[in-house]
mmCIF file of C-alpha atoms in Angstrom:
data_model
loop_
_atom_site.group_PDB
_atom_site.id
_atom_site.type_symbol
_atom_site.label_atom_id
_atom_site.label_comp_id
_atom_site.label_asym_id
_atom_site.label_seq_id
_atom_site.Cartn_x
_atom_site.Cartn_y
_atom_site.Cartn_z
ATOM 1 C CA MET Q 149 71.423 8.825 -12.277
ATOM 2 C CA GLU Q 150 68.721 6.107 -11.458
ATOM 3 C CA LYS Q 151 65.381 6.260 -13.280
ATOM 4 C CA LYS Q 152 63.426 5.408 -9.998
ATOM 5 C CA ARG Q 153 64.998 8.458 -7.934
ATOM 6 C CA ILE Q 154 64.272 10.709 -11.034
ATOM 7 C CA LEU Q 155 60.598 9.744 -10.824
ATOM 8 C CA GLU Q 156 59.947 9.491 -7.229
ATOM 9 C CA ASP Q 157 61.924 12.913 -6.716
ATOM 10 C CA GLY Q 158 59.881 14.672 -9.579
ATOM 11 C CA LEU Q 159 63.004 15.529 -11.336
ATOM 12 C CA LEU Q 160 61.223 15.336 -14.541
ATOM 13 C CA GLU Q 161 58.810 17.961 -13.862
ATOM 14 C CA GLN Q 162 61.572 20.218 -12.286
ATOM 15 C CA TYR Q 163 63.706 19.702 -15.352
ATOM 16 C CA LEU Q 164 60.906 20.837 -17.643
ATOM 17 C CA THR Q 165 60.198 23.944 -15.287
ATOM 18 C CA GLY Q 166 64.075 24.699 -14.899
ATOM 19 C CA GLU Q 167 64.200 24.494 -11.373
ATOM 20 C CA LEU Q 168 67.252 22.037 -11.248
ATOM 21 C CA SER Q 169 70.704 23.071 -10.168
ATOM 22 C CA SER Q 170 73.145 22.910 -13.181
ATOM 23 C CA GLU Q 171 74.544 19.639 -11.884
ATOM 24 C CA LEU Q 172 71.030 17.903 -11.714
ATOM 25 C CA HIS Q 173 70.199 19.114 -15.084
ATOM 26 C CA ASP Q 174 72.945 17.587 -16.557
ATOM 27 C CA LEU Q 175 72.461 14.507 -14.930
ATOM 28 C CA VAL Q 176 68.796 14.288 -15.963
ATOM 29 C CA GLU Q 177 69.632 15.179 -19.338
ATOM 30 C CA LYS Q 178 72.037 12.552 -19.841
ATOM 31 C CA ALA Q 179 69.429 9.781 -18.292
ATOM 32 C CA LEU Q 180 66.809 10.983 -20.866
ATOM 33 C CA GLN Q 181 69.366 10.519 -23.465
ATOM 34 C CA GLU Q 182 70.109 6.919 -22.543
ATOM 35 C CA ASP Q 183 66.810 5.909 -21.256
ATOM 36 C CA ALA Q 184 64.246 5.743 -24.023
ATOM 37 C CA ASP Q 185 61.302 4.934 -21.878
ATOM 38 C CA LEU Q 186 62.320 7.854 -19.472
ATOM 39 C CA LYS Q 187 62.288 10.003 -22.306
ATOM 40 C CA ALA Q 188 59.023 8.892 -23.512
ATOM 41 C CA GLN Q 189 57.520 9.818 -19.968
ATOM 42 C CA PHE Q 190 58.992 13.096 -20.284
ATOM 43 C CA ASP Q 191 57.798 14.011 -23.798
ATOM 44 C CA ALA Q 192 54.515 12.975 -22.485
ATOM 45 C CA LEU Q 193 54.459 15.618 -19.399
ATOM 46 C CA GLU Q 194 55.966 18.150 -21.853
ATOM 47 C CA GLU Q 195 52.959 17.766 -24.243
ATOM 48 C CA ASP Q 196 50.552 18.018 -21.334
ATOM 49 C CA PHE Q 197 52.086 21.216 -20.193
ATOM 50 C CA GLN Q 198 52.253 22.973 -23.383
ATOM 51 C CA ARG Q 199 48.491 21.675 -24.282
ATOM 52 C CA MET Q 200 47.232 23.268 -20.979
ATOM 53 C CA GLY Q 201 49.067 26.554 -21.149
ATOM 54 C CA LEU Q 202 47.426 27.448 -24.557
ATOM 55 C CA GLU Q 203 43.847 26.633 -23.436
ATOM 56 C CA GLN Q 204 43.959 29.721 -21.293
ATOM 57 C CA ALA Q 205 42.932 32.606 -23.449
ATOM 58 C CA ILE Q 206 40.023 33.957 -24.998
ATOM 59 C CA THR Q 207 39.545 36.715 -27.735
ATOM 60 C CA PRO Q 208 35.874 38.007 -27.872
ATOM 61 C CA PRO Q 209 34.194 38.311 -31.198
ATOM 62 C CA GLU Q 210 35.049 41.632 -33.267
ATOM 63 C CA HIS Q 211 31.490 42.653 -33.729
ATOM 64 C CA VAL Q 212 30.886 42.227 -29.892
ATOM 65 C CA ARG Q 213 33.741 44.256 -28.861
ATOM 66 C CA THR Q 214 32.914 47.149 -31.852
ATOM 67 C CA ASN Q 215 29.472 47.385 -30.427
ATOM 68 C CA LEU Q 216 30.396 47.773 -27.033
ATOM 69 C CA GLN Q 217 32.619 50.734 -27.947
ATOM 70 C CA LYS Q 218 29.546 52.002 -30.314
ATOM 71 C CA ARG Q 219 27.269 51.934 -27.343
ATOM 72 C CA LEU Q 220 30.068 53.870 -24.854
ATOM 73 C CA GLU Q 221 30.358 56.885 -27.429
ATOM 74 C CA GLN Q 222 28.236 60.041 -26.828
ATOM 75 C CA THR Q 223 25.658 60.302 -29.390
ATOM 76 C CA GLU Q 224 25.915 62.987 -31.894
ATOM 77 C CA ARG Q 225 23.855 65.712 -31.361
ATOM 78 C CA ARG Q 226 21.637 66.213 -34.612
ATOM 79 C CA LYS Q 227 20.700 69.954 -35.384
ATOM 80 C CA LEU Q 228 17.527 70.483 -37.071
ATOM 81 C CA ASN Q 229 16.854 73.190 -39.468
ATOM 82 C CA TRP Q 230 13.308 75.064 -39.068
ATOM 83 C CA PHE Q 231 11.761 76.787 -41.828
ATOM 84 C CA PRO Q 232 10.140 80.148 -40.764
ATOM 85 C CA LEU Q 233 7.358 80.293 -38.462
ATOM 86 C CA SER Q 234 5.298 81.851 -41.082
ATOM 87 C CA ILE Q 235 5.147 78.614 -43.278
ATOM 88 C CA ALA Q 236 2.475 76.781 -41.213
ATOM 89 C CA ALA Q 237 2.104 74.000 -43.415
ATOM 90 C CA GLY Q 238 5.656 73.317 -44.056
ATOM 91 C CA LEU Q 239 6.254 73.047 -40.253
ATOM 92 C CA ALA Q 240 3.741 70.951 -39.786
ATOM 93 C CA LEU Q 241 4.888 68.432 -42.478
ATOM 94 C CA ILE Q 242 8.687 68.801 -41.199
ATOM 95 C CA PHE Q 243 7.313 67.814 -37.407
ATOM 96 C CA ALA Q 244 5.553 64.894 -38.939
ATOM 97 C CA LEU Q 245 8.545 63.833 -40.952
ATOM 98 C CA SER Q 246 11.145 64.459 -38.174
ATOM 99 C CA ALA Q 247 9.027 62.460 -35.619
ATOM 100 C CA PHE Q 248 8.861 59.512 -38.336
ATOM 101 C CA TRP Q 249 12.325 59.412 -38.601
ATOM 102 C CA LEU Q 250 13.169 59.665 -34.947
ATOM 103 C CA TYR Q 251 10.678 56.984 -34.019
ATOM 104 C CA GLY Q 252 12.507 54.712 -36.736
ATOM 105 C CA ARG Q 253 15.873 55.543 -35.246
ATOM 106 C CA TRP Q 254 14.633 54.751 -31.916
ATOM 107 C CA GLN Q 255 13.356 51.248 -33.079
ATOM 108 C CA ASN Q 256 16.602 50.656 -34.691
ATOM 109 C CA ALA Q 257 18.555 51.784 -31.551
ATOM 110 C CA GLU Q 258 16.236 49.641 -29.167
ATOM 111 C CA ASN Q 259 16.864 46.400 -31.587
ATOM 112 C CA LYS Q 260 20.678 47.164 -31.403
ATOM 113 C CA LEU Q 261 20.878 47.252 -27.824
ATOM 114 C CA ASN Q 262 18.437 44.451 -27.533
ATOM 115 C CA SER Q 263 21.012 42.303 -29.669
ATOM 116 C CA LEU Q 264 24.297 43.835 -28.041
ATOM 117 C CA GLN Q 265 22.427 42.840 -24.516
ATOM 118 C CA SER Q 266 21.802 39.365 -25.543
ATOM 119 C CA GLN Q 267 25.747 38.871 -27.306
ATOM 120 C CA THR Q 268 27.078 40.674 -23.708
ATOM 121 C CA THR Q 269 25.059 37.837 -21.826
ATOM 122 C CA GLU Q 270 26.408 34.902 -24.107
ATOM 123 C CA LEU Q 271 29.845 36.444 -23.653
ATOM 124 C CA GLN Q 272 29.367 36.731 -20.049
ATOM 125 C CA LYS Q 273 28.420 32.892 -19.510
ATOM 126 C CA ARG Q 274 31.428 32.084 -21.896
ATOM 127 C CA ILE Q 275 33.681 33.798 -19.665
ATOM 128 C CA GLU Q 276 32.302 32.336 -16.504
ATOM 129 C CA THR Q 277 32.952 28.841 -18.265
ATOM 130 C CA LEU Q 278 36.337 29.691 -18.898
ATOM 131 C CA GLU Q 279 37.136 30.909 -15.643
ATOM 132 C CA SER Q 280 35.581 27.680 -14.343
ATOM 133 C CA ASP Q 281 37.676 25.486 -16.468
ATOM 134 C CA TYR Q 282 40.730 27.667 -15.524
ATOM 135 C CA GLN Q 283 40.419 27.009 -12.095
ATOM 136 C CA LEU Q 284 40.171 23.400 -12.542
ATOM 137 C CA THR Q 285 42.841 23.270 -15.104
ATOM 138 C CA SER Q 286 45.125 25.365 -12.329
ATOM 139 C CA THR Q 287 44.283 22.663 -9.583
ATOM 140 C CA HIS Q 288 45.363 19.801 -11.876
ATOM 141 C CA LEU Q 289 48.577 21.632 -12.782
ATOM 142 C CA GLU Q 290 49.338 22.127 -9.176
ATOM 143 C CA SER Q 291 48.591 18.241 -8.416
ATOM 144 C CA ILE Q 292 50.687 16.882 -11.316
ATOM 145 C CA ASN Q 293 53.549 19.342 -10.726
ATOM 146 C CA ASN Q 294 53.972 18.077 -7.309
ATOM 147 C CA VAL Q 295 57.050 16.653 -6.343
ATOM 148 C CA ASP Q 296 55.603 13.445 -5.054
ATOM 149 C CA VAL Q 297 53.735 12.690 -8.402
ATOM 150 C CA VAL Q 298 55.006 9.974 -10.342
ATOM 151 C CA PRO Q 299 54.332 10.030 -14.282
ATOM 152 C CA LEU Q 300 53.512 6.736 -15.919
ATOM 153 C CA VAL Q 301 52.852 6.030 -19.708
ATOM 154 C CA LEU Q 302 50.369 3.485 -20.692
ATOM 155 C CA TYR Q 303 50.803 2.443 -24.242
ATOM 156 C CA GLY Q 304 48.235 0.396 -26.337
ATOM 157 C CA ASN Q 305 48.508 -3.374 -26.942
ATOM 158 C CA HIS Q 306 48.095 -5.206 -30.217
ATOM 159 C CA ARG Q 307 44.218 -4.082 -30.081
ATOM 160 C CA ALA Q 308 45.227 -0.363 -29.873
ATOM 161 C CA PRO Q 309 48.574 -0.091 -31.322
ATOM 162 C CA ASN Q 310 48.356 3.755 -31.525
ATOM 163 C CA ALA Q 311 47.057 4.444 -27.917
ATOM 164 C CA LYS Q 312 48.464 6.239 -25.286
ATOM 165 C CA ALA Q 313 47.403 7.593 -21.962
ATOM 166 C CA VAL Q 314 49.510 9.247 -19.020
ATOM 167 C CA ALA Q 315 48.898 8.627 -15.515
ATOM 168 C CA TYR Q 316 50.016 10.734 -12.666
ATOM 169 C CA ILE Q 317 50.143 9.167 -9.245
ATOM 170 C CA ASN Q 318 50.666 10.687 -5.849
ATOM 171 C CA HIS Q 319 51.078 7.942 -3.243
ATOM 172 C CA LYS Q 320 51.314 10.100 -0.396
ATOM 173 C CA SER Q 321 48.031 11.985 -1.063
ATOM 174 C CA LYS Q 322 46.680 9.226 -2.663
ATOM 175 C CA LEU Q 323 45.519 11.003 -5.858
ATOM 176 C CA VAL Q 324 45.359 9.814 -9.439
ATOM 177 C CA ILE Q 325 45.010 12.038 -12.503
ATOM 178 C CA ILE Q 326 44.959 10.511 -16.025
ATOM 179 C CA ASN Q 327 45.329 12.358 -19.436
ATOM 180 C CA PRO Q 328 43.437 10.000 -21.919
ATOM 181 C CA LYS Q 329 43.811 12.421 -25.009
ATOM 182 C CA GLY Q 330 46.039 9.402 -26.692
ATOM 183 C CA LEU Q 331 43.488 7.022 -26.695
ATOM 184 C CA PRO Q 332 41.416 6.360 -30.077
ATOM 185 C CA SER Q 333 37.788 7.695 -30.258
ATOM 186 C CA LEU Q 334 35.154 4.780 -29.486
ATOM 187 C CA PRO Q 335 31.583 4.714 -30.549
ATOM 188 C CA GLU Q 336 28.916 6.250 -28.694
ATOM 189 C CA ASN Q 337 27.825 3.105 -26.710
ATOM 190 C CA LYS Q 338 31.574 2.239 -25.579
ATOM 191 C CA THR Q 339 33.709 3.700 -23.254
ATOM 192 C CA TYR Q 340 37.324 3.281 -21.679
ATOM 193 C CA GLN Q 341 37.575 2.152 -18.076
ATOM 194 C CA MET Q 342 40.479 1.810 -15.700
ATOM 195 C CA TRP Q 343 41.059 -0.886 -13.344
ATOM 196 C CA SER Q 344 43.782 -1.569 -10.696
ATOM 197 C CA ASP Q 345 45.031 -5.107 -10.023
ATOM 198 C CA VAL Q 346 45.349 -6.111 -6.217
ATOM 199 C CA GLU Q 347 46.585 -9.398 -5.655
ATOM 200 C CA GLY Q 348 44.869 -10.698 -8.617
ATOM 201 C CA VAL Q 349 41.646 -8.919 -8.027
ATOM 202 C CA MET Q 350 40.712 -6.184 -10.507
ATOM 203 C CA ILE Q 351 39.419 -3.000 -9.121
ATOM 204 C CA ASP Q 352 37.281 -0.321 -10.783
ATOM 205 C CA MET Q 353 39.053 3.028 -10.985
ATOM 206 C CA GLY Q 354 36.630 4.957 -13.112
ATOM 207 C CA THR Q 355 35.838 5.682 -16.651
ATOM 208 C CA LEU Q 356 37.560 7.845 -19.086
ATOM 209 C CA SER Q 357 36.471 10.089 -21.628
ATOM 210 C CA THR Q 358 38.507 11.168 -24.500
ATOM 211 C CA ASP Q 359 36.653 14.407 -24.619
ATOM 212 C CA GLU Q 360 38.312 15.488 -21.270
ATOM 213 C CA GLU Q 361 41.986 16.712 -20.811
ATOM 214 C CA LEU Q 362 42.509 15.594 -17.225
ATOM 215 C CA ILE Q 363 40.301 13.157 -15.263
ATOM 216 C CA THR Q 364 40.897 12.353 -11.546
ATOM 217 C CA LEU Q 365 40.149 8.712 -10.789
ATOM 218 C CA LYS Q 366 39.794 6.424 -7.666
ATOM 219 C CA TYR Q 367 42.991 5.908 -5.909
ATOM 220 C CA ILE Q 368 43.705 2.186 -4.900
ATOM 221 C CA ASP Q 369 45.968 0.868 -2.400
ATOM 222 C CA ASN Q 370 48.716 -1.531 -2.919
ATOM 223 C CA ALA Q 371 47.907 -1.703 -6.960
ATOM 224 C CA GLU Q 372 50.377 -3.913 -8.580
ATOM 225 C CA SER Q 373 49.098 -2.752 -12.417
ATOM 226 C CA LEU Q 374 47.087 -0.388 -14.309
ATOM 227 C CA ASN Q 375 45.020 -1.586 -16.676
ATOM 228 C CA ILE Q 376 42.469 0.029 -19.251
ATOM 229 C CA THR Q 377 39.691 -1.816 -20.980
ATOM 230 C CA ILE Q 378 36.906 -1.012 -23.672
ATOM 231 C CA GLU Q 379 33.382 -1.272 -21.775
ATOM 232 C CA PRO Q 380 29.706 -0.209 -22.401
ATOM 233 C CA VAL Q 381 28.771 3.177 -21.760
ATOM 234 C CA GLY Q 382 28.584 3.818 -17.824
ATOM 235 C CA GLY Q 383 31.353 1.407 -17.160
ATOM 236 C CA ASN Q 384 30.920 -2.259 -15.987
ATOM 237 C CA ASP Q 385 31.317 -3.904 -12.598
ATOM 238 C CA HIS Q 386 34.258 -6.480 -13.802
ATOM 239 C CA PRO Q 387 36.469 -5.870 -16.498
ATOM 240 C CA THR Q 388 35.888 -7.315 -20.163
ATOM 241 C CA VAL Q 389 39.341 -9.052 -20.434
ATOM 242 C CA GLU Q 390 39.272 -9.781 -24.314
ATOM 243 C CA GLN Q 391 39.120 -5.883 -24.613
ATOM 244 C CA LEU Q 392 42.067 -5.095 -22.545
ATOM 245 C CA VAL Q 393 43.863 -2.192 -24.604
ATOM 246 C CA SER Q 394 46.671 -1.386 -22.160
ATOM 247 C CA TYR Q 395 48.558 -2.595 -19.027
ATOM 248 C CA LEU Q 396 51.410 -1.405 -17.117
ATOM 249 C CA SER Q 397 52.972 -2.919 -14.053
ATOM 250 C CA ILE Q 398 53.530 -0.668 -11.016
#
């Protein structure tokens, strides 16, 4: 089976998710065994799916769960043993001590409640952040799993021999999503920037942060190649050619 058909028809994604017929499954598997570049693109795609799938769960801290459970339990009634009413001095003393003890308990309970409320508020913020991240990740997953998406692997050159980034391009919807996690970290005053070459003119697609999992960039019509350079923080209006770290014809 031709490599071009496998990429354009999205057969790599369907092979990964088990959606292919047995005949197509065998053909794609044979192609992966025979084509090292195709196998590298599949490995990168599989790595992205696995990584994003593991980032969706959260376990709240044990002490927060324990405190929440304790606050829901019914407070145990405490029985007070009174001395005979005939001993006035004893009653007065017991009353004073009991009031002092109860006040201390109330203060302690109020402090614990405030602490619990603070922890609950922080947990709620974390849950809201995770829900937002989950929605964004789900949207990205739907986008890169589309049958019209073509995954491309950009390997580093001699300036960054271990660098790797994966681009997911949908020419029909004009969407470009990049996974830059395989790029080496840069100093704080530097960033990666991607460019499209259109008839010899390099057009800015956007900057890449290695702290992010998936980044949506500008789609450039009639692009002949994808290029990644190292630029000052904030990006540049023209590529620094001597800082080119990756290039791929498309």
